[in-house]
Tab-separated table of C-alpha atoms and ligand atoms in Angstrom:
chain	number	residue	atom	x	y	z
A	270	UNK	CA	9.508	7.339	35.138
A	271	UNK	CA	8.941	3.901	36.517
A	272	UNK	CA	10.800	2.579	39.745
A	273	UNK	CA	13.842	0.430	38.538
A	274	UNK	CA	17.344	0.649	37.525
A	275	UNK	CA	18.203	4.163	36.600
A	276	UNK	CA	20.967	4.197	33.846
A	277	UNK	CA	23.425	7.242	34.821
A	278	UNK	CA	26.114	8.720	32.701
A	279	UNK	CA	28.649	11.160	34.316
A	280	UNK	CA	29.947	14.073	32.258
A	281	UNK	CA	33.274	15.221	33.919
A	282	UNK	CA	35.543	13.048	35.926
A	283	UNK	CA	37.834	15.518	37.502
A	284	UNK	CA	38.195	16.304	41.252
A	285	UNK	CA	34.823	16.602	42.424
A	286	UNK	CA	33.315	13.797	40.166
A	287	UNK	CA	34.719	11.087	42.247
A	288	UNK	CA	32.364	11.587	44.864
A	289	UNK	CA	29.484	11.264	42.606
A	290	UNK	CA	31.073	8.068	40.787
A	291	UNK	CA	31.461	6.482	44.188
A	292	UNK	CA	28.031	7.629	45.273
A	293	UNK	CA	26.252	5.931	42.047
A	294	UNK	CA	28.382	3.030	42.747
A	295	UNK	CA	27.236	2.490	46.201
A	296	UNK	CA	23.449	3.136	45.278
A	297	UNK	CA	23.719	0.194	42.835
A	298	UNK	CA	21.650	-1.704	45.609
A	299	UNK	CA	18.941	0.867	45.415
A	300	UNK	CA	18.765	1.162	41.737
A	301	UNK	CA	21.340	3.450	40.315
A	302	UNK	CA	23.067	1.946	37.369
A	303	UNK	CA	26.393	3.902	36.637
A	304	UNK	CA	26.296	3.143	32.798
A	305	UNK	CA	28.884	5.165	31.177
A	306	UNK	CA	31.604	8.340	31.895
A	307	UNK	CA	32.792	11.050	29.724
A	308	UNK	CA	35.608	13.665	30.047
A	309	UNK	CA	37.128	15.508	27.418
A	310	UNK	CA	40.620	14.651	28.863
A	311	UNK	CA	40.977	11.158	27.565
A	312	UNK	CA	43.143	10.374	30.492
A	313	UNK	CA	40.765	11.232	32.914
A	314	UNK	CA	37.726	9.538	31.172
A	315	UNK	CA	39.732	6.194	30.626
A	316	UNK	CA	40.885	6.288	34.400
A	317	UNK	CA	37.242	6.801	35.704
A	318	UNK	CA	35.940	4.108	33.064
A	319	UNK	CA	38.351	1.582	34.243
A	320	UNK	CA	38.091	2.257	38.076
A	321	UNK	CA	34.197	1.929	37.823
A	322	UNK	CA	34.002	-0.638	34.962
A	323	UNK	CA	32.091	1.328	32.517
A	324	UNK	CA	32.470	2.288	29.035
A	325	UNK	CA	34.130	5.642	28.554
A	326	UNK	CA	33.762	8.752	26.176
A	327	UNK	CA	35.598	11.853	25.560
A	328	UNK	CA	32.454	13.688	23.842
A	329	UNK	CA	29.031	13.969	25.697
A	330	UNK	CA	26.988	13.861	22.527
A	331	UNK	CA	28.498	10.399	21.462
A	332	UNK	CA	27.958	9.171	24.970
A	333	UNK	CA	24.410	10.285	24.780
A	334	UNK	CA	23.898	8.801	21.551
A	335	UNK	CA	25.562	5.585	22.210
A	336	UNK	CA	24.210	4.460	25.536
A	337	UNK	CA	20.730	4.211	26.343
A	338	UNK	CA	20.691	6.470	29.537
A	339	UNK	CA	17.759	7.625	31.947
A	340	UNK	CA	19.872	10.464	33.425
A	341	UNK	CA	23.115	12.552	33.101
A	342	UNK	CA	25.003	13.692	35.976
A	343	UNK	CA	27.087	16.810	34.909
A	344	UNK	CA	30.037	17.529	37.031
A	345	UNK	CA	32.249	19.766	34.659
A	346	UNK	CA	32.692	23.506	35.876
A	347	UNK	CA	30.157	25.948	35.565
A	348	UNK	CA	31.043	27.482	32.330
A	349	UNK	CA	30.254	24.327	30.288
A	350	UNK	CA	26.725	23.438	32.160
A	351	UNK	CA	24.549	25.481	29.718
A	352	UNK	CA	25.567	23.553	26.604
A	353	UNK	CA	25.786	20.150	28.080
A	354	UNK	CA	22.438	20.755	30.201
A	355	UNK	CA	20.680	21.601	26.747
A	356	UNK	CA	22.383	18.609	24.989
A	357	UNK	CA	20.747	16.224	27.447
A	358	UNK	CA	17.506	18.152	27.490
A	359	UNK	CA	17.328	18.038	23.687
A	360	UNK	CA	17.516	14.169	23.860
A	361	UNK	CA	15.128	14.190	26.671
A	362	UNK	CA	17.421	12.719	29.143
A	363	UNK	CA	16.790	13.519	32.762
A	364	UNK	CA	19.487	16.059	34.061
A	365	UNK	CA	21.469	16.640	36.990
A	366	UNK	CA	23.904	19.308	37.185
A	367	UNK	CA	26.354	20.441	39.742
A	368	UNK	CA	26.286	24.018	41.320
A	369	UNK	CA	26.954	26.705	40.501
A	370	UNK	CA	23.899	26.104	38.295
A	371	UNK	CA	25.530	28.203	35.234
A	372	UNK	CA	27.922	31.567	35.031
A	373	UNK	CA	24.927	33.758	34.876
A	374	UNK	CA	21.283	34.064	35.775
A	375	UNK	CA	20.217	33.977	32.111
A	376	UNK	CA	21.998	30.835	31.583
A	377	UNK	CA	20.155	29.284	34.515
A	378	UNK	CA	16.801	30.523	33.561
A	379	UNK	CA	17.479	29.382	29.927
A	380	UNK	CA	18.398	25.622	31.414
A	381	UNK	CA	15.200	25.805	33.233
A	382	UNK	CA	12.913	26.908	30.722
A	383	UNK	CA	14.561	24.370	28.229
A	384	UNK	CA	13.790	21.389	30.619
A	385	UNK	CA	9.998	22.730	31.312
A	386	UNK	CA	9.214	23.100	27.510
A	387	UNK	CA	10.518	19.740	26.835
A	388	UNK	CA	8.926	18.180	30.015
A	389	UNK	CA	12.463	17.047	31.191
A	390	UNK	CA	13.324	16.345	34.720
A	391	UNK	CA	15.978	18.818	36.057
A	392	UNK	CA	17.690	19.275	39.264
A	393	UNK	CA	20.901	20.929	40.785
A	394	UNK	CA	23.160	18.911	42.877
A	395	UNK	CA	23.185	21.525	45.870
A	396	UNK	CA	24.300	18.942	48.318
A	397	UNK	CA	25.110	21.106	52.038
A	398	UNK	CA	21.416	20.803	52.946
A	399	UNK	CA	22.100	17.037	52.602
A	400	UNK	CA	24.785	16.903	55.046
A	401	UNK	CA	23.930	14.806	58.101
A	402	UNK	CA	24.166	17.639	60.528
A	403	UNK	CA	22.359	19.947	58.680
A	404	UNK	CA	19.637	17.282	58.321
A	405	UNK	CA	19.714	17.000	62.186
A	406	UNK	CA	19.048	20.678	62.532
A	407	UNK	CA	16.035	20.593	60.219
A	408	UNK	CA	14.717	17.550	62.020
A	409	UNK	CA	14.951	19.429	65.379
A	410	UNK	CA	13.331	22.729	64.002
A	411	UNK	CA	10.497	20.575	62.513
A	412	UNK	CA	10.053	18.899	65.893
A	413	UNK	CA	9.051	22.416	67.497
A	414	UNK	CA	11.970	21.882	70.346
A	415	UNK	CA	13.204	25.377	69.850
A	416	UNK	CA	9.938	27.044	68.925
A	417	UNK	CA	9.675	29.425	65.829
A	418	UNK	CA	13.181	30.218	64.376
A	419	UNK	CA	13.766	33.832	64.333
A	420	UNK	CA	17.649	34.270	63.951
A	421	UNK	CA	20.227	32.239	62.466
A	422	UNK	CA	24.358	32.370	61.911
A	423	UNK	CA	25.477	30.023	59.380
A	424	UNK	CA	29.112	29.906	58.918
A	425	UNK	CA	31.537	28.456	56.357
A	426	UNK	CA	35.008	29.915	57.626
A	427	UNK	CA	38.289	27.973	56.703
A	428	UNK	CA	41.822	28.693	55.830
A	429	UNK	CA	42.131	25.152	54.290
A	430	UNK	CA	44.062	25.298	51.101
A	431	UNK	CA	41.374	24.750	48.744
A	432	UNK	CA	43.472	26.285	45.701
A	433	UNK	CA	45.401	22.913	45.659
A	434	UNK	CA	42.570	20.693	44.473
A	435	UNK	CA	40.756	23.722	42.760
A	436	UNK	CA	43.669	25.862	41.338
A	437	UNK	CA	41.035	27.561	38.920
A	438	UNK	CA	39.771	29.332	42.004
A	439	UNK	CA	42.643	32.135	41.603
A	440	UNK	CA	41.096	33.283	38.328
A	441	UNK	CA	37.540	33.273	39.115
A	442	UNK	CA	35.679	36.393	38.542
A	443	UNK	CA	33.173	35.488	41.450
A	444	UNK	CA	34.937	33.369	43.931
A	445	UNK	CA	33.508	32.819	47.632
A	446	UNK	CA	29.924	33.790	47.279
A	447	UNK	CA	29.493	31.941	43.950
A	448	UNK	CA	31.436	28.722	45.084
A	449	UNK	CA	30.747	28.039	48.465
A	450	UNK	CA	28.294	31.219	49.506
A	451	UNK	CA	25.953	29.550	47.462
A	452	UNK	CA	25.671	26.300	49.583
A	453	UNK	CA	25.336	28.487	52.862
A	454	UNK	CA	22.621	30.947	51.017
A	455	UNK	CA	20.869	27.642	50.126
A	456	UNK	CA	20.972	26.447	53.875
A	457	UNK	CA	19.565	29.959	54.987
A	458	UNK	CA	16.571	29.138	52.645
A	459	UNK	CA	16.535	25.154	53.921
A	460	UNK	CA	16.201	26.683	57.630
A	461	UNK	CA	14.315	29.845	57.553
A	462	UNK	CA	12.411	30.107	54.232
A	463	UNK	CA	12.605	32.589	51.244
A	464	UNK	CA	14.498	35.884	51.603
A	465	UNK	CA	13.174	39.251	51.495
A	466	UNK	CA	16.291	41.013	51.184
A	467	UNK	CA	20.004	40.878	51.270
A	468	UNK	CA	22.965	42.947	52.005
A	469	UNK	CA	26.417	41.793	51.989
A	470	UNK	CA	30.073	42.925	52.446
A	471	UNK	CA	32.896	41.309	50.228
A	472	UNK	CA	36.724	41.319	51.094
A	473	UNK	CA	39.569	39.987	49.044
A	474	UNK	CA	42.035	39.258	51.817
A	475	UNK	CA	44.269	36.963	49.728
A	476	UNK	CA	45.979	39.050	47.194
A	477	UNK	CA	46.775	36.264	44.897
A	478	UNK	CA	43.008	35.486	44.026
A	479	UNK	CA	41.100	37.639	41.487
A	480	UNK	CA	37.762	37.955	43.064
A	481	UNK	CA	36.222	38.074	46.613
A	482	UNK	CA	37.384	35.276	49.263
A	483	UNK	CA	35.360	36.566	51.939
A	484	UNK	CA	31.761	37.411	52.309
A	485	UNK	CA	29.550	38.461	55.105
A	486	UNK	CA	25.697	38.718	54.335
A	487	UNK	CA	22.516	39.688	56.233
A	488	UNK	CA	19.433	38.219	55.368
A	489	UNK	CA	15.964	39.353	56.414
A	490	UNK	CA	13.351	36.281	55.586
A	491	UNK	CA	9.854	36.655	54.401
A	492	UNK	CA	8.976	35.226	57.840
A	493	UNK	CA	10.565	38.370	59.670
A	494	UNK	CA	13.472	35.989	60.947
A	495	UNK	CA	17.044	37.220	59.966
A	496	UNK	CA	20.209	35.427	59.045
A	497	UNK	CA	23.812	35.996	59.114
A	498	UNK	CA	25.576	34.298	56.514
A	499	UNK	CA	29.388	33.928	56.320
A	500	UNK	CA	31.898	32.574	54.018
A	501	UNK	CA	35.772	32.656	53.644
A	502	UNK	CA	38.499	30.843	52.397
A	503	UNK	CA	40.883	33.047	54.641
A	504	UNK	CA	40.238	32.273	57.978
A	505	UNK	CA	43.096	31.645	60.475
A	506	UNK	CA	41.393	29.354	63.199
A	507	UNK	CA	42.630	26.594	65.252
A	508	UNK	CA	41.111	24.172	64.992
A	509	UNK	CA	40.105	24.791	61.401
A	510	UNK	CA	36.405	23.112	60.883
A	511	UNK	CA	36.812	22.589	57.055
A	512	UNK	CA	34.703	21.347	55.466
A	513	UNK	CA	32.200	21.819	58.141
A	514	UNK	CA	29.551	24.349	58.068
A	515	UNK	CA	28.883	25.874	61.365
A	516	UNK	CA	25.133	27.001	62.520
A	517	UNK	CA	23.555	28.968	65.202
A	518	UNK	CA	19.643	29.068	65.495
A	519	UNK	CA	17.596	30.907	67.950
A	520	UNK	CA	13.926	30.219	68.492
A	521	UNK	CA	11.386	31.362	71.264
A	522	UNK	CA	11.766	28.038	73.101
A	523	UNK	CA	15.417	27.269	72.325
A	524	UNK	CA	18.622	27.083	70.295
A	525	UNK	CA	20.540	24.903	68.306
A	526	UNK	CA	24.267	25.000	67.633
A	527	UNK	CA	26.103	23.082	65.410
A	528	UNK	CA	29.929	22.791	66.647
A	529	UNK	CA	33.079	21.276	65.022
A	530	UNK	CA	33.117	17.706	64.750
A	531	UNK	CA	29.483	17.150	63.822
A	532	UNK	CA	28.345	17.934	67.501
A	533	UNK	CA	24.835	19.172	67.887
A	534	UNK	CA	23.719	21.247	70.998
A	535	UNK	CA	20.035	21.676	71.466
A	536	UNK	CA	18.487	23.692	74.121
A	537	UNK	CA	14.777	23.442	74.600
A	538	UNK	CA	12.838	24.915	77.245
A	539	UNK	CA	15.659	25.386	79.497
A	540	UNK	CA	17.048	21.703	79.031
A	541	UNK	CA	20.380	21.212	77.070
A	542	UNK	CA	21.339	18.034	75.417
A	543	UNK	CA	24.669	17.521	73.008
A	544	UNK	CA	25.206	14.650	70.858
A	545	UNK	CA	27.684	13.567	68.050
A	546	UNK	CA	25.690	13.181	64.788
A	547	UNK	CA	28.487	11.902	62.859
A	548	UNK	CA	27.753	8.988	60.767
A	549	UNK	CA	30.298	6.140	59.871
A	550	UNK	CA	32.905	6.296	57.209
A	551	UNK	CA	31.787	4.935	54.006
A	552	UNK	CA	34.600	2.711	52.071
A	553	UNK	CA	35.483	5.937	49.932
A	554	UNK	CA	35.160	8.815	52.293
A	555	UNK	CA	37.821	10.098	54.796
A	556	UNK	CA	37.872	11.486	58.212
A	557	UNK	CA	38.357	15.160	57.254
A	558	UNK	CA	36.291	15.078	54.169
A	559	UNK	CA	33.441	12.501	55.273
A	560	UNK	CA	30.656	15.110	56.093
A	561	UNK	CA	31.063	16.875	52.782
A	562	UNK	CA	31.827	13.532	50.884
A	563	UNK	CA	28.612	11.908	52.502
A	564	UNK	CA	26.642	15.152	51.680
A	565	UNK	CA	27.203	14.329	47.970
A	566	UNK	CA	26.099	10.734	48.511
A	567	UNK	CA	22.930	11.668	50.334
A	568	UNK	CA	22.111	14.183	47.635
A	569	UNK	CA	22.522	11.642	44.938
A	570	UNK	CA	20.289	9.220	47.004
A	571	UNK	CA	17.741	11.917	47.159
A	572	UNK	CA	17.891	12.678	43.427
A	573	UNK	CA	17.622	8.756	42.658
A	574	UNK	CA	14.760	8.358	44.787
A	575	UNK	CA	13.122	11.325	43.080
A	576	UNK	CA	13.663	10.091	39.481
A	577	UNK	CA	12.540	6.633	40.472
A	578	UNK	CA	9.243	7.979	41.937
A	579	UNK	CA	8.891	10.630	38.891
A	580	UNK	CA	8.750	13.611	41.395
A	581	UNK	CA	10.472	16.868	41.419
A	582	UNK	CA	13.500	16.835	43.329
A	583	UNK	CA	13.890	19.216	46.757
A	584	UNK	CA	16.973	20.929	44.611
A	585	UNK	CA	14.903	21.039	41.312
A	586	UNK	CA	16.341	23.770	38.725
A	587	UNK	CA	13.267	25.721	39.629
A	588	UNK	CA	14.396	25.537	43.522
A	589	UNK	CA	17.805	26.181	42.683
A	590	UNK	CA	17.024	29.647	40.868
A	591	UNK	CA	15.873	30.811	44.366
A	592	UNK	CA	19.557	30.285	45.969
A	593	UNK	CA	21.318	31.555	42.596
A	594	UNK	CA	18.984	34.818	42.661
A	595	UNK	CA	20.360	35.422	46.157
A	596	UNK	CA	24.100	34.845	44.835
A	597	UNK	CA	23.351	37.564	42.376
A	598	UNK	CA	21.499	39.550	44.899
A	599	UNK	CA	24.635	39.207	47.262
A	600	UNK	CA	26.848	40.832	44.639
A	601	UNK	CA	24.835	43.577	43.533
A	602	UNK	CA	24.084	44.395	47.240
A	603	UNK	CA	28.076	44.498	47.709
A	604	UNK	CA	28.643	46.697	44.640
A	605	UNK	CA	25.652	49.156	45.361
A	606	UNK	CA	26.133	49.180	49.263
A	607	UNK	CA	22.371	48.608	49.783
A	608	UNK	CA	20.083	45.663	50.677
A	609	UNK	CA	18.880	43.831	47.438
A	610	UNK	CA	15.496	41.895	46.991
A	611	UNK	CA	16.180	38.805	44.932
A	612	UNK	CA	13.249	39.819	42.905
A	613	UNK	CA	15.096	42.714	41.321
A	614	UNK	CA	17.100	40.245	39.249
A	615	UNK	CA	13.936	39.404	37.312
A	616	UNK	CA	13.216	43.131	36.467
A	617	UNK	CA	16.989	43.750	35.187
A	618	UNK	CA	18.527	40.313	34.429
A	619	UNK	CA	22.118	39.957	34.469
A	620	UNK	CA	23.003	43.478	35.471
A	621	UNK	CA	25.007	42.319	39.004
A	622	UNK	CA	27.548	40.307	36.780
A	623	UNK	CA	29.330	43.067	34.833
A	624	UNK	CA	30.048	44.664	38.122
A	625	UNK	CA	30.815	41.835	39.886
A	626	UNK	CA	34.579	42.100	39.558
A	627	UNK	CA	34.168	45.517	41.807
A	628	UNK	CA	32.700	43.538	44.735
A	629	UNK	CA	35.817	43.100	46.598
B	980	LIG	N1	29.278	20.561	45.802
B	980	LIG	C1	30.458	20.743	46.178
B	980	LIG	O1	30.598	20.662	47.452
B	980	LIG	C2	31.381	20.963	45.256
B	980	LIG	C3	32.947	21.038	45.711
B	980	LIG	C4	33.769	21.156	44.447
B	980	LIG	C5	33.436	21.318	43.184
B	980	LIG	N2	32.016	21.469	42.899
B	980	LIG	C6	31.707	21.434	41.493
B	980	LIG	O2	31.918	20.400	40.944
B	980	LIG	C7	32.061	20.914	39.410
B	980	LIG	C8	33.341	20.421	38.868
B	980	LIG	O3	34.407	21.206	39.593
B	980	LIG	P1	35.629	20.272	39.588
B	980	LIG	O4	36.571	20.954	40.846
B	980	LIG	O5	35.629	18.804	39.874
B	980	LIG	O6	36.514	20.692	38.564
B	980	LIG	P2	37.484	19.760	37.765
B	980	LIG	O7	38.143	20.958	36.649
B	980	LIG	O8	38.660	19.028	38.274
B	980	LIG	O9	36.838	18.760	36.651
B	980	LIG	C9	36.028	19.100	35.583
B	980	LIG	C10	36.342	17.979	34.429
B	980	LIG	O10	35.311	18.289	33.394
B	980	LIG	C11	35.789	18.006	32.173
B	980	LIG	N3	35.292	18.808	31.134
B	980	LIG	C12	35.240	19.995	30.815
B	980	LIG	N4	34.181	20.230	29.895
B	980	LIG	C13	33.864	19.044	29.284
B	980	LIG	C14	33.000	18.594	28.320
B	980	LIG	N5	32.475	19.384	27.732
B	980	LIG	N6	32.426	17.402	28.647
B	980	LIG	C15	33.192	16.268	29.242
B	980	LIG	N7	33.948	16.821	30.029
B	980	LIG	C16	34.446	18.146	30.224
B	980	LIG	C17	37.429	18.494	32.455
B	980	LIG	O11	38.378	18.168	31.580
B	980	LIG	C18	37.507	17.966	33.733
B	980	LIG	O12	38.053	16.769	34.168
B	980	LIG	C19	32.164	22.569	39.797
B	980	LIG	O13	30.587	22.904	39.145
B	980	LIG	C20	32.197	22.816	41.031
B	980	LIG	O14	31.558	23.915	41.384
B	980	LIG	C21	31.066	21.059	43.886
């Protein structure tokens, strides 16, 4: 695709889409053209259309047929992702889809295969690895300051009321790992590379939710390094770091610690430095949510740049299969009380889901 304005249609104008809409608007100077919005809820479609000054639709097929779009950005919930991705791909339109990619491994594979067969660019909006503190961590690792990383602890632990903005969480069949663990597992890959095996303990600490709200996972990476990956919506912490991810990484020359408030402490060859890596608020971000909102903006910026250059995104459909495989492997590990290799999914696709409800 030639460099130039990329006409984008956003599908789904609910809670999280507001970040995408603002991001695309802010990226206008870099070549993003928010061209249309769509939501099956007329009120939400109209509100977004009016707020961002673009035509609105209540049917995705009508929007794709009526507006000349280069890309669609699907920000609906996962149960609609496969149908909407396949619709966009069948029209040859570059497709971005929010995490989780789709409800099942088979759905994810089908979307990736459809895109590859049609030669259509496909990416998942996986955004935690784009958050400013996480980019800093990656840069410190790449600088060699801590040597080769061999151990990490990556934590998303909160008691913030996530159910207020996302009430559908109460009824999800798979909750903490599929919703936020997926981001933290992606970070484990981002920092320490691909995973050989994963074990997992899940807990349902809030009796009002149907699925697990807490997971503690242990990953052995192919490099030999180890990650402890934790996520919970039931922590009682003061201060509560929500929505920040906290990180500790050790190498043979030093360590990196991400502390609450976007503080990065680096020890390298016996010398320790600490800096606040928080970036300034954008016009639409707020103090508490800034790290996460800016992560969505930076993910959109990366996706736009890749679309303009006609190159695969870091979080392409293919790449995200590897993160998704860790999610399914974690659920299987919890049910079967053993370490699971993500490759096992290819051998018996789909098996973990049917037992997922037992993983508490
Ligand atoms: N990356 C993150 O940090 C993050 C945070 C929150 C949510 N999310 C993801 O964003 C996605 C949306 O979550 P949400 O909380 O905004 O949900 P939501 O329910 O608030 O919004 C989804 C919207 O999609 C609309 N919709 C459903 N089917 C549609 C269709 N066929 N065509 C057009 N519109 C349709 C709904 O009417 C609704 O307005 C989910 O995949 C969720 O996991 C990501």
